[in-house]
Amino acid sequence: MESLLQFTLNALMLGSMYSLMAVGFTLFFGVLDVVNFAHSEIFMVGIFSALASIRILEYLGINNIFFLLIGAIVCSCICTTFINIIFGRVTIKPLKFSPSILTLVATLAGGVVLRYMVMLFFPHGTEAHFFPTLLPGGRINFGKIDIEISVLLIFLLSIFLIVFLKKFLDKTKIGMQMRAVAQDKETASLMGVNVDAITDITFFIAGILGAIGGVLYGSYYNFVQYNIGEFYGPIGFAAAVIGGLGNIYGSILGGYLFAIIVTFTAAYLPGGVAFKFPIGFAALIIFLTIKPSGILGTDRGIKI
Amino acid sequence: MKKVDNIIDSIAVLGILLMFYRFFITFLQIENIWKLSILVTIAFLVILLISRFENIKSKIIMSFKKNRSLTYFIGLLLFLSLPFSLRQSSYWIFILTICWLWIIIAQGINIQFGSAGIINLGAAFFWGIGGYTTAILASRYNFNPLIGIFLGGIMAILAGLPLIIPILKARGHYLALVTLSVVVAFGHFANNIKWLGGSQGIMNIPSVSIGGYNFLNSIKIFNFELPPISNYFYFATLLGILVLFVCHRMSNSWVGLTLNSINENKGDIICSNCMGINRARWVVISFSIGNFFIGIAGAFFAHMNCYVAPQDMTFYKSLLYLSAVILGGMDNIMGVTIGAILIVILPEKFKVLQEYWIIIFMSSIVLMIILRPQGLLAAKIRNYGIKRQ
Amino acid sequence: MEINEEILINLKGLTMKFGELKAVNNVDININKNEIVGLIGPNGAGKTTIFNCITGLYPSYEGSIYLDGEDIKGKNPWEIRRKGITRTFQTSRIIPNLSVYDNAFIGSLAEKRGPLFSAIFNRYKFNKELEKEINKVNGFFEIFNKDLINKGFTAASEISQIDTRRLEVVRALMMEAKLLLLDEPTAGLTMEESKEFIGDIYKIKEKFPELGTIIIEHDMEVIKGATKRVIVLNYGEKITEGSFEEISKNDEVKEAYLGQ
């Protein structure tokens, strides 16, 4: 019974990370009808800009964990959103009218560029770097359940961020414009929505998600490397598709579902460690075959 | 007068081919980066100069057109003599062989993506299937490597068939995701399975041997001794020419047209459907033929290098294969060939830019997609080989 | 069911729903062989929807559609084409980057036997097929517009609007057909061109005497000039049918159009 608990907690942790990644992909697909494969690299950029700012802050003598945390998040947000908006202007905007497959390939290639830029230009970029633990340590007891505070925090924060994003899209004026663009780009622009600005804003939001997600990831796992995006990208996308591309809550569902599949395959299937990701991706392929719109997505019919 | 003109044309063709041959050999063999840059610049300027003078340029083009067979014959002869000229630098013979493999793979992807519009981000997976199949058959069950290579291609076809259903149902991005997940999943998988050799892969794969003649022997001919890699070079040339021939014939026929018609972007799925074309059938055909080529290339590589390992089966590799098509020219056999050659030779030649090549190629993809999505050599209007009236 | 030899296609109780919306509601239509029938109605009346049901693009309709006595419900569009139902589209679906010939050739790709094998190994057979197809297309171009013969290998994006429409019709008829569905073939054409098009329809009639045709049109001149019988639709329902003179006097029809 104890192991079951442990595995569930693992799944919880993974799920939080996966869903944060997934929500980025879903945002791009939902609003701009575009698959942005570079989002996982933005997450990586978030990690490294946080790392860079932490080192600078430490150099400046700031050692208080709380300030470092806030400082890392703020600096990373600024950096990551800036880079992301530029990325969007270079790869997505010029391809507004091209077939979507080309945009996908462009973001794929662009993402690799981001990855190798970091590898080449961050000092000792090829090595794994240590990322300090910025989250409070210690554990909390809920009766029989024993959770690390950081895991709980990450879980709560990720859910909070995603729900906040959903509320933002539903209730604010900008959110409404984003949803209009998601429905129909042309009509939205005819109604006065500045689609280019919305594109920038989408990349901005994705940058923030990447920055915060990156800080959380680094704080928990403590070792980061430039090729993290290569690993998390397909997973994030898989989670987004399973939950329903375009559906914000779907990314929560998809993220945790994928995490559960992976954790429990490794835990309970003999030799499962080798299979855990293949099975996760097999689940993805099954979804793509039977219900490509995912669990919470709506079927978009083919127009004749 | 005509006879003299013709002789002059033929001499011109011969001369230009020889010059190009000499340039190519020198290009490959120069080590010093400065001398290399000078050579490339000179070549570039010469080409620029010639293209400026319209009458010289058209005269040259006319000479080649009039002497088609001579061009092919001399070209082939020169090509086959490359290992002779390069016998001191066997590394380059190796690289040229790799070029052929990439050309074969690129043609496979061109059929899938350039013609039929099926994006195959899992190409590295099929390459690996080919490699692992022949590795297991040849090193553990003593299969003849030639059969192993063929079966590697067949296994690649079989491995692709289960994906047909998601591929047919999915459009655009979902399609890309299916093939992407396969290569990512298999990468994880292969790294952890002992039977496949884990992360080390399978090593000590036997070399090809045809009727007792083992490819590990050097070729002794006309008093020359060519390094053993030349065997693979000639074998690859044979396979490559066959593949190009098949692709050319397919493209300039009903097959090429059918594939274009079921292409999401280049054709019209609804229209071809209403005109009686069974898209499912042709998706299977094009996907399978493409995977066959990719699988064969992977198997060939396994025998040439005597090993196969999961780190060569990354999704980044798939992207690189795809870029030969995107950069070289979608649905253009010559373009794709040139794209493949550039992608192999440039990073090898300009090793000084080592890690930057990734950034260069990837940025080129982005730029090409934005500025010239049809690639360097755009697809031409199909004319089935009929000369223009 | 009783097979009436003359009836080419029979729609009985055809109903097509999109969610709660009935785009087509309980429509009965009979088309005889070698008839040219017009299908008219205000925008949104369900005309193209009926075409899409017949050709198999909307497979989930209620009611039945019989072609030559055979129920074609649930068949794929490509199977339905091979049974003899061919069509053109409201927005000309000509592929701009392929040649004029290639666009036409698409119409008969489905009847090629063993194209892969002959492409690689039996070039002689392929060349014979190619020659036959080129002659077939040129035969059509002779009837419609001789100039097109010279443009066979130029990009389809370079021909005029009316020639594009003609090319679509050629493509539709490259393979044997029993029923031709024309969806607003003169949309975007000038008055002159539309008149020319009526002539084109008669030329098709001459070339294919057994072919049944249904034309969706908004241009009443074309309907008057080309069709012998007209079916009128409004809000998904058939309100009347008859000759052009008869239906133009019908009050309901007038209301449907005036209410536009």
GROMACS .gro file of C-alpha atoms in nm, chain A residues 90-254:
model
  165
   90VAL     CA    1   1.004   3.501  -3.702
   91THR     CA    2   0.839   3.165  -3.745
   92ILE     CA    3   0.465   3.190  -3.704
   93LYS     CA    4   0.364   3.528  -3.835
   94PRO     CA    5   0.512   3.493  -4.184
   95LEU     CA    6   0.339   3.159  -4.220
   96LYS     CA    7  -0.013   3.273  -4.145
   97PHE     CA    8  -0.135   3.168  -4.485
   98SER     CA    9   0.077   2.861  -4.542
   99PRO     CA   10  -0.035   2.504  -4.492
  100SER     CA   11  -0.020   2.418  -4.124
  101ILE     CA   12   0.223   2.135  -4.178
  102LEU     CA   13   0.487   2.386  -4.281
  103THR     CA   14   0.435   2.585  -3.964
  104LEU     CA   15   0.481   2.268  -3.766
  105VAL     CA   16   0.808   2.191  -3.941
  106ALA     CA   17   0.921   2.551  -3.902
  107THR     CA   18   0.860   2.548  -3.528
  108LEU     CA   19   1.028   2.210  -3.506
  109ALA     CA   20   1.337   2.341  -3.677
  110GLY     CA   21   1.322   2.669  -3.489
  111GLY     CA   22   1.303   2.483  -3.162
  112VAL     CA   23   1.619   2.295  -3.245
  113VAL     CA   24   1.788   2.626  -3.319
  114LEU     CA   25   1.687   2.753  -2.974
  115ARG     CA   26   1.819   2.438  -2.816
  116TYR     CA   27   2.158   2.458  -2.980
  117MET     CA   28   2.188   2.830  -2.929
  118VAL     CA   29   2.163   2.764  -2.558
  119MET     CA   30   2.409   2.477  -2.586
  120LEU     CA   31   2.660   2.690  -2.768
  121PHE     CA   32   2.623   3.020  -2.591
  122PHE     CA   33   2.547   2.933  -2.233
  123PRO     CA   34   2.875   2.883  -2.051
  124HIS     CA   35   2.952   2.508  -2.043
  125GLY     CA   36   2.630   2.458  -2.228
  126THR     CA   37   2.681   2.090  -2.303
  127GLU     CA   38   2.704   1.986  -1.942
  128ALA     CA   39   2.438   1.930  -1.686
  129HIS     CA   40   2.401   2.223  -1.451
  130PHE     CA   41   2.301   2.241  -1.093
  131PHE     CA   42   1.984   2.434  -1.019
  132PRO     CA   43   1.937   2.527  -0.654
  133THR     CA   44   1.631   2.416  -0.465
  134LEU     CA   45   1.427   2.729  -0.428
  135LEU     CA   46   1.117   2.569  -0.289
  136PRO     CA   47   1.069   2.513   0.081
  137GLY     CA   48   1.187   2.171   0.194
  138GLY     CA   49   1.031   1.940   0.442
  139ARG     CA   50   0.730   1.719   0.441
  140ILE     CA   51   0.371   1.741   0.542
  141ASN     CA   52   0.161   1.474   0.699
  142PHE     CA   53  -0.199   1.408   0.615
  143GLY     CA   54  -0.269   1.109   0.830
  144LYS     CA   55  -0.106   0.817   0.650
  145ILE     CA   56  -0.002   1.033   0.354
  146ASP     CA   57   0.342   1.188   0.359
  147ILE     CA   58   0.408   1.449   0.089
  148GLU     CA   59   0.703   1.670   0.024
  149ILE     CA   60   0.603   2.032   0.053
  150SER     CA   61   0.766   2.115  -0.278
  151VAL     CA   62   0.562   1.850  -0.458
  152LEU     CA   63   0.246   1.986  -0.303
  153LEU     CA   64   0.343   2.338  -0.399
  154ILE     CA   65   0.420   2.243  -0.756
  155PHE     CA   66   0.094   2.056  -0.780
  156LEU     CA   67  -0.109   2.344  -0.643
  157LEU     CA   68   0.077   2.605  -0.843
  158SER     CA   69   0.040   2.422  -1.173
  159ILE     CA   70  -0.332   2.371  -1.122
  160PHE     CA   71  -0.366   2.731  -1.015
  161LEU     CA   72  -0.180   2.862  -1.320
  162ILE     CA   73  -0.388   2.659  -1.558
  163VAL     CA   74  -0.718   2.751  -1.397
  164PHE     CA   75  -0.608   3.114  -1.387
  165LEU     CA   76  -0.533   3.095  -1.758
  166LYS     CA   77  -0.877   2.952  -1.826
  167LYS     CA   78  -1.044   3.227  -1.624
  168PHE     CA   79  -0.832   3.482  -1.805
  169LEU     CA   80  -0.947   3.350  -2.141
  170ASP     CA   81  -1.308   3.339  -2.029
  171LYS     CA   82  -1.347   3.661  -1.839
  172THR     CA   83  -1.107   3.926  -1.968
  173LYS     CA   84  -1.139   4.137  -2.279
  174ILE     CA   85  -0.807   4.014  -2.416
  175GLY     CA   86  -0.909   3.660  -2.339
  176MET     CA   87  -1.226   3.712  -2.533
  177GLN     CA   88  -1.030   3.840  -2.829
  178MET     CA   89  -0.805   3.538  -2.810
  179ARG     CA   90  -1.107   3.312  -2.816
  180ALA     CA   91  -1.242   3.502  -3.113
  181VAL     CA   92  -0.921   3.444  -3.302
  182ALA     CA   93  -0.938   3.079  -3.202
  183GLN     CA   94  -1.286   3.050  -3.351
  184ASP     CA   95  -1.216   3.220  -3.678
  185LYS     CA   96  -0.911   3.431  -3.750
  186GLU     CA   97  -1.056   3.613  -4.047
  187THR     CA   98  -1.383   3.707  -3.892
  188ALA     CA   99  -1.209   3.816  -3.577
  189SER     CA  100  -0.983   4.051  -3.769
  190LEU     CA  101  -1.283   4.185  -3.957
  191MET     CA  102  -1.440   4.257  -3.621
  192GLY     CA  103  -1.145   4.468  -3.525
  193VAL     CA  104  -0.929   4.223  -3.339
  194ASN     CA  105  -0.560   4.276  -3.402
  195VAL     CA  106  -0.455   3.923  -3.484
  196ASP     CA  107  -0.086   4.010  -3.485
  197ALA     CA  108  -0.110   4.153  -3.136
  198ILE     CA  109  -0.299   3.847  -3.021
  199THR     CA  110  -0.021   3.633  -3.162
  200ASP     CA  111   0.232   3.830  -2.959
  201ILE     CA  112   0.019   3.797  -2.649
  202THR     CA  113  -0.013   3.423  -2.694
  203PHE     CA  114   0.363   3.390  -2.715
  204PHE     CA  115   0.392   3.615  -2.413
  205ILE     CA  116   0.165   3.395  -2.207
  206ALA     CA  117   0.343   3.084  -2.327
  207GLY     CA  118   0.669   3.245  -2.225
  208ILE     CA  119   0.542   3.299  -1.873
  209LEU     CA  120   0.426   2.939  -1.854
  210GLY     CA  121   0.766   2.828  -1.971
  211ALA     CA  122   0.946   3.051  -1.726
  212ILE     CA  123   0.749   2.949  -1.420
  213GLY     CA  124   0.743   2.585  -1.523
  214GLY     CA  125   1.116   2.602  -1.576
  215VAL     CA  126   1.185   2.743  -1.231
  216LEU     CA  127   0.966   2.478  -1.070
  217TYR     CA  128   1.132   2.202  -1.270
  218GLY     CA  129   1.481   2.320  -1.185
  219SER     CA  130   1.401   2.363  -0.818
  220TYR     CA  131   1.269   2.015  -0.787
  221TYR     CA  132   1.498   1.808  -1.006
  222ASN     CA  133   1.811   2.015  -0.946
  223PHE     CA  134   1.989   1.906  -1.259
  224VAL     CA  135   1.915   2.065  -1.591
  225GLN     CA  136   2.062   2.022  -1.937
  226TYR     CA  137   2.015   2.195  -2.267
  227ASN     CA  138   1.837   1.901  -2.426
  228ILE     CA  139   1.552   1.877  -2.178
  229GLY     CA  140   1.313   2.007  -2.440
  230GLU     CA  141   1.385   1.714  -2.667
  231PHE     CA  142   1.253   1.484  -2.398
  232TYR     CA  143   0.957   1.684  -2.273
  233GLY     CA  144   0.833   1.814  -2.605
  234PRO     CA  145   0.676   1.497  -2.738
  235ILE     CA  146   0.542   1.416  -2.391
  236GLY     CA  147   0.383   1.757  -2.350
  237PHE     CA  148   0.225   1.733  -2.688
  238ALA     CA  149   0.105   1.380  -2.624
  239ALA     CA  150  -0.056   1.493  -2.301
  240ALA     CA  151  -0.221   1.787  -2.475
  241VAL     CA  152  -0.364   1.569  -2.748
  242ILE     CA  153  -0.490   1.303  -2.511
  243GLY     CA  154  -0.664   1.562  -2.300
  244GLY     CA  155  -0.795   1.743  -2.600
  245LEU     CA  156  -0.595   1.990  -2.805
  246GLY     CA  157  -0.739   2.334  -2.760
  247ASN     CA  158  -0.904   2.256  -2.428
  248ILE     CA  159  -0.723   2.414  -2.134
  249TYR     CA  160  -0.861   2.181  -1.872
  250GLY     CA  161  -0.782   1.901  -2.112
  251SER     CA  162  -0.415   1.964  -2.058
  252ILE     CA  163  -0.457   1.895  -1.688
  253LEU     CA  164  -0.643   1.578  -1.766
  254GLY     CA  165  -0.397   1.471  -2.032
   0.00000   0.00000   0.00000
